[in-house]
JSON list of C-alpha atoms in Angstrom, two decimals:
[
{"chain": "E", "resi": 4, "resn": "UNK", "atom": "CA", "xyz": [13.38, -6.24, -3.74]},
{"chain": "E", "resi": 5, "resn": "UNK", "atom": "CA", "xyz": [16.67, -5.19, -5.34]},
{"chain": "E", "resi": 6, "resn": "UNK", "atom": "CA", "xyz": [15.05, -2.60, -7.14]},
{"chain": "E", "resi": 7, "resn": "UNK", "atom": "CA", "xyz": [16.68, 1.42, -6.79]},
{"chain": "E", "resi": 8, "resn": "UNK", "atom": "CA", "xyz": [14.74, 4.52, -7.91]},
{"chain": "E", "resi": 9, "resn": "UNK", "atom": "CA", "xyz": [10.50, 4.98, -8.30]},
{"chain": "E", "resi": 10, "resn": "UNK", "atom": "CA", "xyz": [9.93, 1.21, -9.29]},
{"chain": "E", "resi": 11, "resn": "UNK", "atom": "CA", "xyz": [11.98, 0.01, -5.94]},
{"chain": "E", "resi": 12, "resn": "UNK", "atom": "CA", "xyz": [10.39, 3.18, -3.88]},
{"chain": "E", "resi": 13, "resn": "UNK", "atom": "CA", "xyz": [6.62, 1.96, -4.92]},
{"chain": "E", "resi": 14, "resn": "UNK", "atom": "CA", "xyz": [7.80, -1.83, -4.17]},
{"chain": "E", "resi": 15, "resn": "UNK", "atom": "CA", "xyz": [8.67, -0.86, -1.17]},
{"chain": "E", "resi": 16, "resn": "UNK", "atom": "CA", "xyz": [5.74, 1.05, -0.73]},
{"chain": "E", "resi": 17, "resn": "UNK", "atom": "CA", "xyz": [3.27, -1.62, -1.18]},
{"chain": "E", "resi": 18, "resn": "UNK", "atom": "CA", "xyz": [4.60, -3.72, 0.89]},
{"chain": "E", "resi": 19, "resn": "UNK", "atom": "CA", "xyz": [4.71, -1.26, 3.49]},
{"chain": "E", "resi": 20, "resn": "UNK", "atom": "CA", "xyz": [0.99, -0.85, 2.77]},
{"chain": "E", "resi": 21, "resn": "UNK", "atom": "CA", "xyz": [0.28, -4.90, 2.98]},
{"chain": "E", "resi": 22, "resn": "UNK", "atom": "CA", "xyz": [2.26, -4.93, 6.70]},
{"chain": "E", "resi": 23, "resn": "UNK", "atom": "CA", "xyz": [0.09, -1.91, 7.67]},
{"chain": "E", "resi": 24, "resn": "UNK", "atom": "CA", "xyz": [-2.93, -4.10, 6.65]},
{"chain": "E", "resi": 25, "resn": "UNK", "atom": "CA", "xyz": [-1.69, -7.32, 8.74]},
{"chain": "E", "resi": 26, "resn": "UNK", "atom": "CA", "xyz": [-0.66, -5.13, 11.53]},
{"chain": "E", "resi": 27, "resn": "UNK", "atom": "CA", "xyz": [-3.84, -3.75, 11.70]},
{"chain": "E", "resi": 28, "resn": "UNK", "atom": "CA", "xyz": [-5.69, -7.17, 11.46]},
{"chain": "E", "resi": 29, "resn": "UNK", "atom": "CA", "xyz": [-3.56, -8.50, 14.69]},
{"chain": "E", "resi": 30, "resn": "UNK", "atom": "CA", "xyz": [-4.82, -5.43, 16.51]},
{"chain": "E", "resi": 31, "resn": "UNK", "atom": "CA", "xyz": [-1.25, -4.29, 16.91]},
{"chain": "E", "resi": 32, "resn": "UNK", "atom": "CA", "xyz": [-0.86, -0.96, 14.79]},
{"chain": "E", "resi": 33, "resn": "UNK", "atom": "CA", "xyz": [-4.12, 1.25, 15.11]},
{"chain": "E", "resi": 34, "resn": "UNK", "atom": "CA", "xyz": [-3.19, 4.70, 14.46]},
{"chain": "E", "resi": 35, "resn": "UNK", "atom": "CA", "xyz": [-4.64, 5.14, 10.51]},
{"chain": "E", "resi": 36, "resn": "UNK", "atom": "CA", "xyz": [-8.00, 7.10, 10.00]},
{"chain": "E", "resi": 37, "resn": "UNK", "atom": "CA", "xyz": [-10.72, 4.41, 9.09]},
{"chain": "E", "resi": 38, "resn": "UNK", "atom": "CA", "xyz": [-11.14, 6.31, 5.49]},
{"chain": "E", "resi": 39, "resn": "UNK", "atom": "CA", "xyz": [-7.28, 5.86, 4.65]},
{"chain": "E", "resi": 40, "resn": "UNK", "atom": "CA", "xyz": [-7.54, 1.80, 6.16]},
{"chain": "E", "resi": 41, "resn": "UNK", "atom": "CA", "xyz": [-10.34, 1.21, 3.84]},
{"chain": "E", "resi": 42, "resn": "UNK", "atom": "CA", "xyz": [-8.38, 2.93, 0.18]},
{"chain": "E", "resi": 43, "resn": "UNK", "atom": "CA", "xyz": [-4.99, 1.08, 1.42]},
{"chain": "E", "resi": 44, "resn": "UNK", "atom": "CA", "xyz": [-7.24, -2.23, 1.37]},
{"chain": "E", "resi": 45, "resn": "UNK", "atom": "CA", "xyz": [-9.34, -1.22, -1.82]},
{"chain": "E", "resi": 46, "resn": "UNK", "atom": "CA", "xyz": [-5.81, -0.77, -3.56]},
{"chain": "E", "resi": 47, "resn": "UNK", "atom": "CA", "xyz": [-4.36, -3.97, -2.53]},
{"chain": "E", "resi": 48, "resn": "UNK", "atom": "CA", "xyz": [-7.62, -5.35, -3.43]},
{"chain": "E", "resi": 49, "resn": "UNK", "atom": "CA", "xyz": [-7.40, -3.96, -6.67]},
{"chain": "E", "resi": 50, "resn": "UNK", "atom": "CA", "xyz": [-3.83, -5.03, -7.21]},
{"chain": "E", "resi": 51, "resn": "UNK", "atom": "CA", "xyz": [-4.26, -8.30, -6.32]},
{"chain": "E", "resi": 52, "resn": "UNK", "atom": "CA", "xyz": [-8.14, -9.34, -7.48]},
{"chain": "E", "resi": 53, "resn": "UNK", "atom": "CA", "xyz": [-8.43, -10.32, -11.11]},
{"chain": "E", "resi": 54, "resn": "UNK", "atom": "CA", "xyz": [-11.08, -8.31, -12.38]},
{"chain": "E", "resi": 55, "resn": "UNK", "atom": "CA", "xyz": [-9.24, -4.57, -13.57]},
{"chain": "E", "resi": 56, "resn": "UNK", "atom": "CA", "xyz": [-10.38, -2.05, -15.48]},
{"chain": "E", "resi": 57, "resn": "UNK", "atom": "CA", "xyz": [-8.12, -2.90, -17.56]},
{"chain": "E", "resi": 58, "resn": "UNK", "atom": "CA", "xyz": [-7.28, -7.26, -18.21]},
{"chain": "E", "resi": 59, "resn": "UNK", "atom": "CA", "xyz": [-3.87, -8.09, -16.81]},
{"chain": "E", "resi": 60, "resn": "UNK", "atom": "CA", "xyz": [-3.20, -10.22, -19.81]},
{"chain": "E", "resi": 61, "resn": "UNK", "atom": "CA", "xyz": [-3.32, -6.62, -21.80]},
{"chain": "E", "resi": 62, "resn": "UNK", "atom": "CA", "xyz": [-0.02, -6.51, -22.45]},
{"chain": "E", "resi": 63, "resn": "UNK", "atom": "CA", "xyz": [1.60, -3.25, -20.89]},
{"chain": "E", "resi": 64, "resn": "UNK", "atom": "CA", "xyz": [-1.91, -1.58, -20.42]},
{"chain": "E", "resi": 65, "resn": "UNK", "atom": "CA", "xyz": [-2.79, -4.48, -18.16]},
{"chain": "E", "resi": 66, "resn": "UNK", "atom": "CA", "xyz": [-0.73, -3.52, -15.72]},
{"chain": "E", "resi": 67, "resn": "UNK", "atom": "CA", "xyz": [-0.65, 0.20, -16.13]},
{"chain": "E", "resi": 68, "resn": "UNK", "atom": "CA", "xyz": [-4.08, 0.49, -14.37]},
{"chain": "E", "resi": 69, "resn": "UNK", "atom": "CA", "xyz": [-2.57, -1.53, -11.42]},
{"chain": "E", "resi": 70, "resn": "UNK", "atom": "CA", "xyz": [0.04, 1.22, -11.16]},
{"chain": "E", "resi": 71, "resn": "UNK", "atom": "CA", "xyz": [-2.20, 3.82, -11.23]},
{"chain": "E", "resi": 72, "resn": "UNK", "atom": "CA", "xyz": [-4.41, 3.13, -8.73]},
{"chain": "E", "resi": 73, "resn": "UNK", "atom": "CA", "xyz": [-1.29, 1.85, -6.31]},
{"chain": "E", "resi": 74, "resn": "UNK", "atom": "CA", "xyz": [0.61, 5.64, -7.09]},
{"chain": "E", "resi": 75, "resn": "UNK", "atom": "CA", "xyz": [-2.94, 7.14, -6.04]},
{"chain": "E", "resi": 76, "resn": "UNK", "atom": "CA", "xyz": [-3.39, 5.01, -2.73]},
{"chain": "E", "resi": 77, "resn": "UNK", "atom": "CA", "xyz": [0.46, 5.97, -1.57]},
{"chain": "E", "resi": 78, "resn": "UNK", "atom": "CA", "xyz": [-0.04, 9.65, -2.62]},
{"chain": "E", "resi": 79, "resn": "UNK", "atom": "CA", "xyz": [-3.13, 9.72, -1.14]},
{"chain": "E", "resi": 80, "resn": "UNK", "atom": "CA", "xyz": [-2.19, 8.29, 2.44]},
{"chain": "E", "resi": 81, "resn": "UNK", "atom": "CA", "xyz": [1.72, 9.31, 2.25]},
{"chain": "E", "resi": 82, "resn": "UNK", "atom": "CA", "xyz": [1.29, 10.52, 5.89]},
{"chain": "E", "resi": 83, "resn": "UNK", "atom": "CA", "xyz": [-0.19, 6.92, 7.30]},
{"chain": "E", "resi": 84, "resn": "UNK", "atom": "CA", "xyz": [2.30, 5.32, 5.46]},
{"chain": "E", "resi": 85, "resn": "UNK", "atom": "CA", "xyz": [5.30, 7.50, 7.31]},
{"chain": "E", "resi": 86, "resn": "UNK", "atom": "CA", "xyz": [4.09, 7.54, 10.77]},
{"chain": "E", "resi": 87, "resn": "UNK", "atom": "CA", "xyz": [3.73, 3.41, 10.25]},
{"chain": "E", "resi": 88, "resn": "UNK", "atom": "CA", "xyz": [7.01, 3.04, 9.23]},
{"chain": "E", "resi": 89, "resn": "UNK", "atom": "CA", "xyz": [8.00, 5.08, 12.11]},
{"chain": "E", "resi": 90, "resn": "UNK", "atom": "CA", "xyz": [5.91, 3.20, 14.17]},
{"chain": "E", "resi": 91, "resn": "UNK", "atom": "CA", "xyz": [7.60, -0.44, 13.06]},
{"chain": "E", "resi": 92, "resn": "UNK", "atom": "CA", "xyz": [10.75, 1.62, 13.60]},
{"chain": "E", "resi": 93, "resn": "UNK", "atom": "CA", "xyz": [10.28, 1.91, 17.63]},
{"chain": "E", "resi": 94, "resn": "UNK", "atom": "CA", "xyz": [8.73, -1.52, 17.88]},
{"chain": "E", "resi": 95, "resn": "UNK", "atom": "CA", "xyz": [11.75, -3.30, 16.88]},
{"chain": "E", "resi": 96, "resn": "UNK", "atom": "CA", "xyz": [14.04, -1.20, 18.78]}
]
């Protein structure tokens, strides 16, 4: 992404979360609790749907409820996120 500090660590983040989500769909990665699967997906849902909590074309605000909830998924399934990066890590070796 280009991006250093929290902004390029939460990029990086979510798109960990969206391979997690594809890897999962191809059967490949299967090692997440079914409760943690189904917040990473509500979060990218979220993200990605056009109906917030808080209008997208809000400025600043829009987005701010975007952030939120993506900070919450990642704190909330830290673990899942490590052990699938780990995971990736030994599949391409």
């Amino acid at each position: 992404s280009g991006r250093t500090g929290p902004v390029g660590e939460v990029v990086d983040d979510l798109r960990t979360l969206g391979r997690l989500v594809a890897a999962y769909g191809r059967g490949e990665y299967r090692d997440i609790p079914l409760d943690s699967l189904v917040m990473v997906i509500a979060g990218l849902v979220y993200v990605v749907s056009p109906l917030d909590l808080i209008p997208d074309a809000v400025p600043v605000a829009g987005y701010a409820d975007d952030v939120v909830a993506v900070g919450f998924v990642i704190r909330q399934v830290h673990h899942e996120l490590a052990a699938f990066r780990e995971w990736e890590a030994r599949s391409t070796s």
